Amino acid sequence: MEPTHLFELVIAMFLAIIALHYAAHRLGLPPSVALLTGGALLAFVPGLPAISVDPELVLVIFLPPLLMDGAWAIALARLRRHMIGIASLAVGAVLFTCAVVAVVAHLIFPSLPWAACAALGAIVAPPDAVSARAVLERVRLPRRLQILLEGESLLNDASGLVLFRFAVAAAATGAFSAGEAVASFLVLALGGAVVGVVVGTAWVKLVGRLGDEYLIISATVLLGWISYLLGELLHVSGVIATVTTGLIASWHQHTVFSAATRMRGTSFWTVMIFLMEASVFTLIGLSLRDVVERGGGLTTVIATMGLPMLAILVTLVVARFAWVFASDLVIRFCAVLGVTRAQPLGAGGATVLSWAGVRGVITLALALSLPEGFPGRDFILATSFAVILGTVLVQGTTLGRVIAWARLVETETERARLTMSQAEVAMVQAQLGTVQSLAYDAEGKLIHPQLLDRYQRRATVIVDYAERTEHYKPVLHAHFDVVLEAVATGRRELIRLHRAGDIDDETLDELERDLDLEELSAISAKA
């Protein structure tokens, strides 16, 4: 394919993403479903060239920034608090699911070597970070379930990759050592964590010296790729390295970023991640044509592999349910014995956690990376795609209904000690203390009376609001509705003055930025 044609295809894909995302919004569907389905339909458009996805390139381009984004947004304190539960899902559930899928695959095809069955299990076992984010951003979960799913999706790729590599090696050599696999996993994970700490610490030191906002934003955007590539270069887990770097950067960004850097960087990063996530699902859909052609055509694939693929998909779901419910029973038993203070999820929470295991780009990339001539390669490819389609289209579209059925409630232990209003009171009182100490000169003369009065009135109002939040909410919303209308009027007047030639571009940009900040502040206050 000519480079210019490839570029035209990329632009066409971005336009299709916008259209499909808009259609999903209008139809009330999860965007991932629309993008995956739309990509699959586009793959069979006459005249459209076949899309052959390079799995290594897909992982290198998309995985680091998406993992970085997930680590950046995750609540670190809750991640530490629930690390045992996350490890149970990211390691235990992946191992268990891999083993169960391998056994079922061998029962269906006894001639398929155990190593190939294990490779299939490793490919489909880990839920995908990108798919999980796409599903979770449209639903509301209790904090504990949210952090379990987010943490699992960030860390389980390392487990799946290690299992996959050992299964492929076992198929090639005919030998497998469980002890060697465990040792290798520990080395990869610990080595990746060390690389992540080094890269994250270097970023914190560097950002403070760059000074320029755009250099800081550029260095931060490249951070995920740097960490991932360095980890892979040193033959440790690039996934763990990227996640560790993201956690460190997220922790320090509040102190190393200026307000302007944070606003501009967040805007750029949000758009970039949106396009990358959408591109992943579209590329998965577009790759359907290649998978179907490898299997001998759609009719042949369905006729010869339909029931086995369905059996693997059902096995995958059942295995996750079995692991989650068994783990919850263990927690309940330990709580009764007084061994742990952790509370079980209950039937509703365990059902939601089990149903949320959606597969995506990791599954496809691992399947496509199988070497030519690998035993059962066509079946593994077709099954991997069926698993992605099944979990995204079925579980992704019904998760909201499952959550509504479960009627989940936030436990007291997961609620923050302070509400937002109480935190705002503490913040404003700290600000008032500083202003009070600086409002007088060395002789005790008041030199900033208006500033002191402003912060005193603000502290009084916020304390009163925190004590009577429900009383003030309707008034507050009406107040900021007026503010937003005033901002819109001011923006229209600015544009009129600019179009009439009464103000220049610099004046327009400066005043419009002030209006933007005021608008964002009002929208945030209404939320």
Coordinates of C-alpha atoms in Angstrom, one line a residue:
M1 CA 0.0 0.0 0.0
E2 CA 1.3 3.5 -0.9
P3 CA 2.2 5.7 2.0
T4 CA -0.3 8.4 0.9
H5 CA -3.1 5.7 0.6
L6 CA -2.2 4.5 4.1
F7 CA -2.5 8.1 5.4
E8 CA -5.8 8.5 3.7
L9 CA -7.0 5.3 5.3
V10 CA -6.0 6.5 8.7
I11 CA -7.9 9.8 8.2
A12 CA -11.0 7.8 7.0
M13 CA -10.8 5.7 10.1
F14 CA -10.8 8.8 12.3
L15 CA -13.8 10.1 10.5
A16 CA -15.5 6.7 10.9
I17 CA -14.7 6.9 14.6
I18 CA -16.4 10.2 15.0
A19 CA -19.5 9.0 13.1
L20 CA -19.7 5.7 15.0
H21 CA -19.1 7.4 18.4
Y22 CA -21.9 9.9 17.6
A23 CA -24.2 7.1 16.5
A24 CA -23.5 5.2 19.8
H25 CA -24.3 8.3 21.7
R26 CA -27.6 8.8 19.9
L27 CA -28.6 5.1 20.2
G28 CA -27.5 4.9 23.9
L29 CA -25.0 2.1 23.1
P30 CA -21.5 1.7 24.6
P31 CA -19.1 3.3 22.2
S32 CA -16.9 0.2 22.2
V33 CA -19.8 -1.8 20.8
A34 CA -20.4 0.7 18.0
L35 CA -16.7 0.9 17.1
L36 CA -16.1 -2.8 17.1
T37 CA -19.3 -3.6 15.1
G38 CA -18.7 -0.7 12.7
G39 CA -15.1 -1.7 12.1
A40 CA -16.2 -5.3 11.4
L41 CA -18.7 -4.1 8.9
L42 CA -16.2 -1.8 7.2
A43 CA -13.8 -4.6 6.9
F44 CA -16.0 -6.2 4.2
V45 CA -16.7 -3.1 2.2
P46 CA -15.9 -3.8 -1.4
G47 CA -12.7 -2.2 -2.6
L48 CA -11.4 -1.5 0.9
P49 CA -7.9 -3.0 1.3
A50 CA -7.5 -5.8 3.8
I51 CA -6.1 -4.6 7.2
S52 CA -3.3 -6.7 8.4
V53 CA -2.5 -5.8 12.0
D54 CA 1.1 -6.2 13.2
P55 CA 0.6 -7.4 16.8
E56 CA 3.9 -6.1 18.1
L57 CA 3.3 -2.7 16.6
V58 CA -0.2 -2.5 18.0
L59 CA 1.1 -3.3 21.5
V60 CA 3.9 -0.8 21.3
I61 CA 1.8 2.0 19.9
F62 CA -1.4 1.7 21.9
L63 CA -0.7 -0.2 25.1
P64 CA 1.8 2.1 26.9
P65 CA -0.2 5.3 26.8
L66 CA -3.4 3.5 27.6
L67 CA -1.8 1.8 30.6
M68 CA -0.3 5.1 31.6
D69 CA -3.7 6.8 31.4
G70 CA -5.2 4.1 33.6
A71 CA -2.4 4.3 36.2
W72 CA -2.7 8.1 36.1
A73 CA -6.4 8.1 37.0
I74 CA -6.4 5.3 39.5
A75 CA -6.8 6.0 43.3
L76 CA -3.4 5.0 44.7
A77 CA -4.6 4.7 48.3
R78 CA -7.4 2.4 47.4
L79 CA -5.1 0.4 45.1
R80 CA -2.8 -0.3 48.1
R81 CA -5.7 -1.1 50.3
H82 CA -7.1 -3.7 47.9
M83 CA -3.8 -5.1 46.5
I84 CA -4.5 -8.6 47.7
G85 CA -7.9 -8.7 45.9
I86 CA -6.4 -7.2 42.8
A87 CA -3.5 -9.7 42.8
S88 CA -6.1 -12.5 43.2
L89 CA -7.8 -11.4 40.0
A90 CA -4.7 -10.3 38.1
V91 CA -2.7 -13.5 38.8
G92 CA -4.9 -16.1 40.4
A93 CA -7.9 -15.6 38.1
V94 CA -5.7 -15.5 35.0
L95 CA -3.9 -18.8 36.0
F96 CA -7.2 -20.5 36.9
T97 CA -9.0 -19.4 33.7
C98 CA -6.0 -20.4 31.6
A99 CA -6.0 -23.9 33.1
V100 CA -9.8 -24.4 32.7
V101 CA -9.8 -23.2 29.1
A102 CA -6.8 -25.4 28.3
V103 CA -8.6 -28.5 29.7
V104 CA -11.8 -27.7 27.8
A105 CA -10.0 -27.1 24.6
H106 CA -8.1 -30.4 24.9
L107 CA -11.4 -32.2 25.6
I108 CA -12.9 -30.7 22.4
F109 CA -9.8 -31.3 20.3
P110 CA -7.8 -34.2 21.9
S111 CA -5.3 -34.1 19.0
L112 CA -4.4 -30.5 19.9
P113 CA -1.2 -30.5 22.0
W114 CA -1.5 -29.3 25.7
A115 CA 0.9 -26.5 25.0
A116 CA -1.4 -25.1 22.2
C117 CA -4.4 -25.4 24.6
A118 CA -2.5 -23.5 27.2
A119 CA -1.5 -20.9 24.7
L120 CA -5.3 -20.4 23.9
G121 CA -6.0 -20.2 27.6
A122 CA -3.3 -17.6 28.1
I123 CA -4.5 -15.5 25.2
V124 CA -8.2 -15.3 26.3
A125 CA -7.7 -15.3 30.1
P126 CA -6.7 -11.7 30.9
P127 CA -9.5 -9.0 30.7
D128 CA -8.3 -6.0 28.7
A129 CA -7.5 -2.6 30.2
V130 CA -8.8 -0.7 27.2
S131 CA -12.0 -2.7 27.1
A132 CA -12.5 -2.4 30.8
R133 CA -12.1 1.4 30.7
A134 CA -14.6 1.6 27.8
V135 CA -17.2 -0.3 29.7
L136 CA -16.6 1.2 33.2
E137 CA -16.7 4.8 32.1
R138 CA -20.4 4.4 31.3
V139 CA -21.5 2.8 34.6
R140 CA -21.3 3.7 38.3
L141 CA -19.9 1.2 40.7
P142 CA -19.0 1.2 44.4
R143 CA -15.4 2.3 44.9
R144 CA -14.3 -1.2 46.0
L145 CA -15.5 -2.9 42.8
Q146 CA -14.2 0.0 40.7
I147 CA -10.7 -0.3 42.1
L148 CA -10.7 -4.1 41.8
L149 CA -11.6 -3.9 38.1
E150 CA -9.2 -1.1 37.3
G151 CA -6.3 -2.6 39.2
E152 CA -6.9 -6.0 37.6
S153 CA -7.0 -4.6 34.1
L154 CA -3.7 -2.7 34.7
L155 CA -1.7 -5.7 36.1
N156 CA -3.1 -8.9 34.6
D157 CA -1.5 -8.3 31.2
A158 CA 1.8 -9.2 32.7
S159 CA 0.4 -12.6 33.9
G160 CA -1.1 -13.3 30.5
L161 CA 2.1 -12.4 28.6
V162 CA 4.3 -14.7 30.7
L163 CA 1.9 -17.6 30.4
F164 CA 1.6 -17.1 26.7
R165 CA 5.4 -17.0 26.1
F166 CA 5.9 -20.2 28.1
A167 CA 3.1 -21.9 26.3
V168 CA 4.6 -21.0 22.9
A169 CA 8.1 -22.1 24.1
A170 CA 6.7 -25.4 25.4
A171 CA 5.0 -26.0 22.0
A172 CA 8.3 -25.4 20.2
T173 CA 10.5 -27.4 22.6
G174 CA 8.1 -29.9 24.2
A175 CA 9.3 -29.0 27.7
F176 CA 7.7 -27.0 30.4
S177 CA 8.8 -26.1 34.0
A178 CA 6.3 -24.7 36.4
G179 CA 9.2 -23.6 38.8
E180 CA 10.9 -21.8 35.9
A181 CA 7.7 -20.1 34.9
V182 CA 7.1 -18.8 38.5
A183 CA 10.7 -17.6 38.8
S184 CA 10.5 -15.9 35.4
F185 CA 7.3 -14.1 36.3
L186 CA 8.8 -12.8 39.6
V187 CA 11.9 -11.5 37.7
L188 CA 9.8 -9.9 35.0
A189 CA 7.5 -8.2 37.5
L190 CA 10.1 -7.0 40.0
G191 CA 12.4 -5.9 37.2
G192 CA 9.5 -4.0 35.5
A193 CA 8.7 -2.3 38.9
V194 CA 12.4 -1.2 39.2
V195 CA 12.5 0.2 35.7
G196 CA 9.2 2.1 36.4
V197 CA 10.6 3.6 39.6
V198 CA 13.7 4.8 37.9
V199 CA 11.9 6.3 34.9
G200 CA 9.2 7.9 37.1
T201 CA 11.7 9.4 39.5
A202 CA 13.8 10.7 36.6
W203 CA 10.6 12.3 35.2
V204 CA 9.9 14.1 38.5
K205 CA 13.4 15.5 38.6
L206 CA 13.4 16.5 34.9
V207 CA 10.0 18.2 34.9
G208 CA 11.0 20.6 37.6
R209 CA 13.9 21.9 35.4
L210 CA 12.3 22.1 32.0
G211 CA 10.3 25.3 32.8
D212 CA 8.4 25.4 29.5
E213 CA 4.8 24.1 29.5
Y214 CA 5.0 22.5 26.1
L215 CA 8.3 20.7 26.9
I216 CA 6.7 19.4 30.1
I217 CA 3.6 18.1 28.3
S218 CA 5.7 16.5 25.6
A219 CA 7.9 14.8 28.1
T220 CA 4.9 13.5 30.0
V221 CA 3.2 12.2 26.8
L222 CA 6.4 10.2 25.9
L223 CA 6.7 8.8 29.4
G224 CA 4.6 5.7 28.9
W225 CA 6.5 4.7 25.7
I226 CA 9.9 5.3 27.3
S227 CA 9.1 3.1 30.3
Y228 CA 7.5 0.3 28.2
L229 CA 10.3 0.2 25.6
L230 CA 13.1 0.4 28.3
G231 CA 11.4 -2.5 30.2
E232 CA 11.2 -4.6 27.1
L233 CA 14.7 -3.8 26.1
L234 CA 15.9 -5.0 29.5
H235 CA 13.8 -8.2 29.1
V236 CA 11.5 -7.3 32.1
S237 CA 7.8 -6.5 32.1
G238 CA 7.1 -3.4 30.1
V239 CA 3.5 -3.5 31.4
I240 CA 4.6 -3.4 35.0
A241 CA 7.2 -0.7 34.2
T242 CA 4.6 1.5 32.5
V243 CA 2.1 1.1 35.3
T244 CA 4.7 1.9 38.0
T245 CA 5.8 5.0 36.2
G246 CA 2.3 6.1 35.8
L247 CA 1.5 5.7 39.5
I248 CA 4.7 7.8 40.4
A249 CA 3.9 10.5 37.9
S250 CA 0.3 10.7 39.0
W251 CA 1.3 11.0 42.6
H252 CA 3.7 13.9 41.9
Q253 CA 1.9 15.8 39.1
H254 CA 0.0 17.8 41.7
T255 CA 3.2 19.4 42.8
V256 CA 5.3 19.6 39.6
F257 CA 2.6 20.9 37.2
S258 CA 1.5 24.5 37.1
A259 CA -2.2 25.2 36.7
A260 CA -1.7 26.2 33.0
T261 CA 0.3 23.1 32.3
R262 CA -2.3 20.8 33.9
M263 CA -5.2 22.4 31.9
R264 CA -3.4 22.3 28.6
G265 CA -1.8 18.9 29.1
T266 CA -5.1 17.4 30.3
S267 CA -6.9 18.7 27.2
F268 CA -4.4 17.3 24.8
W269 CA -4.0 14.0 26.6
T270 CA -7.8 13.5 26.8
V271 CA -8.2 13.9 23.0
M272 CA -5.2 11.6 22.3
I273 CA -6.5 8.8 24.6
F274 CA -10.0 9.1 23.1
L275 CA -8.6 8.6 19.6
M276 CA -6.3 5.8 20.6
E277 CA -9.0 3.9 22.5
A278 CA -11.4 4.3 19.6
S279 CA -8.8 3.3 17.1
V280 CA -8.1 0.1 19.0
F281 CA -11.7 -1.1 18.8
T282 CA -12.0 -0.1 15.2
L283 CA -8.8 -1.9 14.3
I284 CA -10.0 -5.0 16.1
G285 CA -13.2 -4.9 13.9
L286 CA -11.2 -4.3 10.8
S287 CA -9.0 -7.3 11.5
L288 CA -12.1 -9.6 11.3
R289 CA -11.6 -9.9 7.6
D290 CA -8.1 -11.2 7.9
V291 CA -9.2 -13.7 10.6
V292 CA -12.1 -15.0 8.6
E293 CA -9.9 -15.4 5.4
R294 CA -7.4 -17.3 7.4
G295 CA -10.2 -19.7 8.6
G296 CA -11.4 -20.3 5.0
G297 CA -14.3 -17.9 4.9
L298 CA -17.1 -16.9 7.3
T299 CA -19.4 -19.9 6.4
T300 CA -16.5 -22.3 7.0
V301 CA -15.5 -20.7 10.2
I302 CA -19.0 -20.9 11.6
A303 CA -19.7 -24.4 10.4
T304 CA -16.5 -26.0 11.6
M305 CA -15.6 -23.9 14.6
G306 CA -18.9 -22.3 15.8
L307 CA -19.7 -24.7 18.6
P308 CA -16.1 -25.1 19.9
M309 CA -15.8 -21.3 20.0
L310 CA -19.0 -20.9 21.8
A311 CA -17.9 -23.6 24.3
I312 CA -14.6 -21.7 25.0
L313 CA -16.5 -18.4 25.5
V314 CA -18.9 -20.0 27.9
T315 CA -16.0 -21.7 29.7
L316 CA -14.3 -18.4 30.0
V317 CA -17.3 -16.7 31.7
V318 CA -18.0 -19.7 34.0
A319 CA -14.4 -19.9 35.1
R320 CA -14.3 -16.2 36.1
F321 CA -17.6 -16.7 38.0
A322 CA -16.2 -19.7 39.8
W323 CA -13.0 -17.9 40.8
V324 CA -14.7 -14.8 42.0
F325 CA -17.4 -16.6 44.0
A326 CA -14.9 -19.0 45.5
S327 CA -12.7 -16.1 46.5
D328 CA -15.6 -14.3 48.1
L329 CA -16.5 -17.5 50.1
V330 CA -12.9 -17.7 51.3
I331 CA -13.1 -14.0 52.5
R332 CA -16.4 -14.6 54.2
F333 CA -15.0 -17.7 56.0
C334 CA -11.9 -15.8 57.1
A335 CA -14.0 -12.9 58.3
V336 CA -16.1 -15.3 60.4
L337 CA -12.9 -16.7 62.0
G338 CA -11.6 -13.2 62.6
V339 CA -8.5 -13.8 60.3
T340 CA -9.3 -10.7 58.2
R341 CA -11.4 -7.5 58.5
A342 CA -12.2 -7.5 54.8
Q343 CA -15.9 -7.9 54.0
P344 CA -17.1 -10.2 51.3
L345 CA -18.6 -8.7 48.1
G346 CA -21.9 -10.5 48.4
A347 CA -23.7 -12.2 45.6
G348 CA -24.5 -8.9 43.8
G349 CA -21.0 -7.6 43.9
A350 CA -19.4 -10.9 42.9
T351 CA -21.8 -11.2 40.0
V352 CA -20.9 -7.7 38.7
L353 CA -17.2 -8.4 39.1
S354 CA -17.5 -11.7 37.3
W355 CA -19.6 -10.2 34.4
A356 CA -17.2 -7.3 33.8
G357 CA -14.3 -9.4 32.4
V358 CA -14.2 -7.9 28.9
R359 CA -11.5 -8.9 26.4
G360 CA -9.8 -6.7 23.8
V361 CA -6.6 -5.7 22.2
I362 CA -4.2 -7.9 24.3
T363 CA -6.2 -11.0 23.3
L364 CA -6.1 -10.1 19.6
A365 CA -2.4 -9.1 19.6
L366 CA -1.3 -12.3 21.3
A367 CA -3.4 -14.4 19.0
L368 CA -2.0 -12.7 15.9
S369 CA 1.6 -13.1 17.2
L370 CA 1.4 -16.9 17.1
P371 CA 4.1 -18.2 14.7
E372 CA 3.0 -19.7 11.4
G373 CA 2.6 -23.4 11.7
F374 CA 1.7 -23.3 15.4
P375 CA -0.7 -26.2 16.2
G376 CA -4.3 -25.1 15.9
R377 CA -3.4 -21.5 14.9
D378 CA -6.5 -20.9 12.8
F379 CA -8.8 -22.2 15.6
I380 CA -7.0 -20.1 18.2
L381 CA -7.3 -17.0 16.0
A382 CA -11.0 -17.5 15.3
T383 CA -11.8 -18.3 19.0
S384 CA -9.9 -15.2 20.2
F385 CA -11.9 -13.0 17.9
A386 CA -15.1 -14.7 19.0
V387 CA -14.2 -14.1 22.6
I388 CA -13.6 -10.4 22.0
L389 CA -16.9 -10.0 20.1
G390 CA -18.8 -12.0 22.7
T391 CA -17.5 -10.2 25.8
V392 CA -17.7 -6.7 24.3
L393 CA -21.1 -7.1 22.6
V394 CA -22.8 -9.2 25.3
Q395 CA -21.2 -8.3 28.6
G396 CA -20.4 -4.7 27.6
T397 CA -24.0 -3.9 26.6
T398 CA -25.6 -5.6 29.6
L399 CA -23.2 -4.7 32.4
G400 CA -25.4 -1.6 33.3
R401 CA -28.5 -3.8 33.7
V402 CA -26.5 -6.3 35.8
I403 CA -25.4 -3.4 38.1
A404 CA -29.0 -2.2 38.4
W405 CA -30.1 -5.7 39.3
A406 CA -27.4 -6.1 41.9
R407 CA -28.5 -2.8 43.7
L408 CA -25.0 -2.3 45.0
V409 CA -24.4 0.2 47.8
E410 CA -21.2 1.9 49.0
T411 CA -19.8 0.4 52.2
E412 CA -18.9 2.7 55.0
T413 CA -15.3 1.6 55.0
E414 CA -14.9 2.7 51.4
R415 CA -16.4 6.2 51.9
A416 CA -13.8 9.0 52.3
R417 CA -13.5 10.4 55.8
L418 CA -14.4 13.9 54.6
T419 CA -17.1 14.9 52.0
M420 CA -16.2 17.4 49.3
S421 CA -17.8 20.2 51.2
Q422 CA -15.8 19.4 54.3
A423 CA -12.6 19.2 52.4
E424 CA -13.4 22.6 50.8
V425 CA -13.9 24.0 54.3
A426 CA -10.5 22.7 55.4
M427 CA -8.9 24.2 52.3
V428 CA -10.5 27.6 52.6
Q429 CA -9.6 27.9 56.3
A430 CA -6.0 27.1 55.5
Q431 CA -6.0 29.8 52.9
L432 CA -7.6 32.3 55.4
G433 CA -4.9 31.5 57.9
T434 CA -2.2 32.4 55.3
V435 CA -4.0 35.6 54.3
Q436 CA -4.5 36.7 57.9
S437 CA -0.8 36.2 58.6
L438 CA 0.2 38.3 55.5
A439 CA -2.5 41.0 55.7
Y440 CA -0.6 43.0 58.3
D441 CA 2.9 44.6 58.0
A442 CA 5.7 44.3 60.6
E443 CA 4.1 47.0 62.8
G444 CA 0.8 45.2 62.9
K445 CA -1.0 47.6 60.5
L446 CA -3.6 46.1 58.2
I447 CA -2.4 46.6 54.6
H448 CA -4.7 44.2 52.7
P449 CA -8.2 44.9 54.2
Q450 CA -10.2 44.0 51.1
L451 CA -8.3 40.7 50.6
L452 CA -8.7 39.7 54.2
D453 CA -12.4 40.6 54.1
R454 CA -12.9 38.5 50.9
Y455 CA -11.3 35.4 52.4
Q456 CA -13.2 35.8 55.7
R457 CA -16.5 36.1 53.9
R458 CA -15.6 33.1 51.7
A459 CA -14.8 31.0 54.7
T460 CA -18.0 31.9 56.4
V461 CA -20.1 31.1 53.4
I462 CA -18.4 27.7 52.7
V463 CA -18.7 26.6 56.4
D464 CA -22.4 27.5 56.3
Y465 CA -22.8 25.6 53.0
A466 CA -21.1 22.5 54.3
E467 CA -23.5 22.4 57.3
R468 CA -26.6 22.9 55.1
T469 CA -25.7 21.5 51.8
E470 CA -29.1 20.1 50.8
H471 CA -30.7 23.5 51.6
Y472 CA -28.3 25.4 49.4
K473 CA -28.1 23.0 46.4
P474 CA -31.1 24.3 44.4
V475 CA -30.0 28.0 45.0
L476 CA -26.4 27.2 44.1
H477 CA -27.5 25.5 40.8
A478 CA -29.6 28.4 39.9
H479 CA -26.8 30.8 40.8
F480 CA -24.3 29.1 38.5
D481 CA -26.9 28.7 35.7
V482 CA -26.9 32.5 35.7
V483 CA -23.1 32.6 35.7
L484 CA -23.0 30.3 32.7
E485 CA -25.5 32.4 30.8
A486 CA -23.4 35.5 31.6
V487 CA -20.3 33.8 30.4
A488 CA -22.1 32.9 27.1
T489 CA -23.3 36.5 26.7
G490 CA -19.8 37.8 27.4
R491 CA -18.3 35.4 24.8
R492 CA -20.8 36.4 22.2
E493 CA -20.0 40.1 22.8
L494 CA -16.2 39.4 22.5
I495 CA -16.7 37.6 19.2
R496 CA -18.9 40.5 17.9
L497 CA -16.2 43.0 18.9
H498 CA -13.5 40.9 17.2
R499 CA -15.6 40.4 14.0
A500 CA -16.2 44.2 13.9
G501 CA -12.4 44.8 14.1
D502 CA -12.7 46.6 17.5
I503 CA -10.3 44.2 19.3
D504 CA -7.3 42.2 18.1
D505 CA -6.7 38.5 18.3
E506 CA -4.5 38.8 21.4
T507 CA -7.2 40.6 23.3
L508 CA -9.8 38.0 22.2
D509 CA -7.6 35.1 23.3
E510 CA -6.8 36.6 26.7
L511 CA -10.4 37.5 27.6
E512 CA -11.8 34.3 26.2
R513 CA -9.4 32.3 28.4
D514 CA -10.7 34.1 31.4
L515 CA -14.3 33.2 30.4
D516 CA -13.3 29.6 29.8
L517 CA -11.8 29.4 33.3
E518 CA -15.0 31.0 34.7
E519 CA -17.2 28.6 32.8
L520 CA -15.2 25.5 33.9
S521 CA -15.3 26.7 37.5
A522 CA -19.1 27.1 37.3
I523 CA -19.7 23.7 35.7
S524 CA -17.5 22.1 38.4
A525 CA -19.4 23.9 41.2
K526 CA -22.7 22.6 39.8
A527 CA -21.5 19.0 39.6

